[in-house]
Amino acid sequence: MSQPFTDQQLIAAATEFGSPLYVYHAEQIAARYNKLVDAFKAHPTKFFYACKALSNINILRYIKGLGASLDCVSINEVKLGIMAGFQKDQILFTPNGVDFAEIAEAVSLGVRVNIDSISMLEQFGNTYGGSYPVCIRINPHIVAGGNYKISTGHIDSKFGISIHQLRHIERIVKTTCLHVQGLHMHTGSEIKDIDVFLQGLDVMFGIAAHFKDLDLIDLGSGFKVPYKEDDQETDVYTLGARVAEAAMEFEKEYNRKLEIWFEPGKYLVSECGYFIVKANVVKQTTATVFVGVNSGFNHLIRPMFYDSYHRISNISNPDGPRRIYTVVGNICETDTFAWDRVLPEVRENDLLVFHNAGAYGFEMSSNFNSRLKPAEVLIENGIARLIRRADVFEDLLHNQVV
Ligand SMILES: *Cc1c(COP(=O)(O)O)cnc(C)c1O
């Protein structure tokens, strides 16, 4: 059921819906979610899907159906979550750098709120006192993550309230009678090393005794997923066992029980996404053979933005002789998806697939170069359904005042 799509299935989708096209595999999302649940079954654990990875409402509904909760970084994601049917206490709002009005709106919507600066914590306390429970995002200063741009726990990071400001947090909590329900951290993305989570948990348990109303510790996410053929993913089973051990020790020492939360984004939806493009032109230059496809970094920005690697297959000619290509998009500046990639011979009009394109793929797309955003299709139980139509020309003018 959760086997990857075959070339034939992907060709059928491109034939029906055209290309470029994002195709998502529902059962692969379910398999990832169920794996997490299984890995952490030794201790009460909840998973809040970080929907900034892929926020199509049909995906949100599907993930809700699996039993997950939702992590949101903007008030609009909160509203999408409510529309998708998540209960209010299943939605966690974890913004950074927003004004107090946005936090107040989240309170008026009744969702859980995570505060990420001393200034907002103070305003929150002064406004709501102990009448509305709150979580606090702590920066534990653990350096982690695959790339500086996606690493959020380091000393220069804008995220969270520094662990060194604990005394100031306590001062605000005491003065305003804040009900601190949870402590949160999120140290980055693509973290393979489970010690990062365990160290974070240690830091959190270390300060938990300062908060008498605490129910939970949220370890954020950043679970690594394999992009390259020989990549390893975060070992969630070992992590689950170690978290349960640490939690048991904490319970014994303090006679308190705390739920553990995670906020997986990429872990749930990276693998499920297949981005299908067409080779428009094969161009031999003096040094390189370029494949120019009918897409660009306006549709999949990760290679240009994060130097990320996406496996590519040529589904139109899988058995062709291997050749070396640089795969580029059509945006009018450097727009390279892959350098020196060995692929089965690419002919013009062949369909290529970028794998692991579900997370931060469509979600980060734009209309740069006045190009149209692609359609999205969800395949569930073998049935393909359009969940977002491709842009049409009029969409480019939609908000322009002519
Ligand atoms: C982005 C983000 C996540 C998800 O990170 P992934 O690497 O996609 O798992 C979780 N929590 C917060 C607060 C985030 O900003």
CSV table of C-alpha atoms and ligand atoms in Angstrom, one decimal, residues 50 52-53 71 73 94 137 184 186 188-190 220-223 263-267 360, ligand 1:
chain,number,residue,atom,x,y,z
A,50,ALA,CA,4.4,21.2,11.0
A,52,LYS,CA,4.5,24.9,6.7
A,53,ALA,CA,6.1,21.9,4.9
A,71,ASP,CA,1.9,23.0,14.4
A,73,VAL,CA,3.7,29.3,12.3
A,94,THR,CA,4.5,28.7,17.2
A,137,ARG,CA,9.9,28.4,23.2
A,184,HIS,CA,9.3,24.0,23.6
A,186,HIS,CA,13.2,23.3,17.9
A,188,GLY,CA,16.7,23.0,13.2
A,189,SER,CA,16.1,20.7,10.4
A,190,GLU,CA,17.8,17.6,9.0
A,220,GLY,CA,10.1,20.4,18.0
A,221,SER,CA,11.4,18.5,15.0
A,222,GLY,CA,14.1,18.4,12.4
A,223,PHE,CA,14.1,14.7,11.9
A,263,GLU,CA,6.4,18.7,15.4
A,264,PRO,CA,7.5,16.7,12.3
A,265,GLY,CA,7.2,18.4,9.0
A,266,LYS,CA,9.6,16.9,6.5
A,267,TYR,CA,9.5,13.5,8.2
A,360,TYR,CA,9.0,22.6,1.2
B,1,LIG,C1,9.8,24.1,10.5
B,1,LIG,C2,9.4,23.8,11.8
B,1,LIG,C3,9.2,22.4,12.2
B,1,LIG,C4,9.3,21.3,11.2
B,1,LIG,O1,10.6,21.1,10.8
B,1,LIG,P1,11.0,19.8,9.8
B,1,LIG,O2,12.4,19.9,9.7
B,1,LIG,O3,10.2,20.0,8.6
B,1,LIG,O4,10.5,18.6,10.5
B,1,LIG,C5,8.7,22.1,13.4
B,1,LIG,N1,8.6,23.1,14.4
B,1,LIG,C6,8.8,24.4,14.1
B,1,LIG,C7,8.5,25.4,15.2
B,1,LIG,C8,9.2,24.8,12.8
B,1,LIG,O5,9.4,26.1,12.6
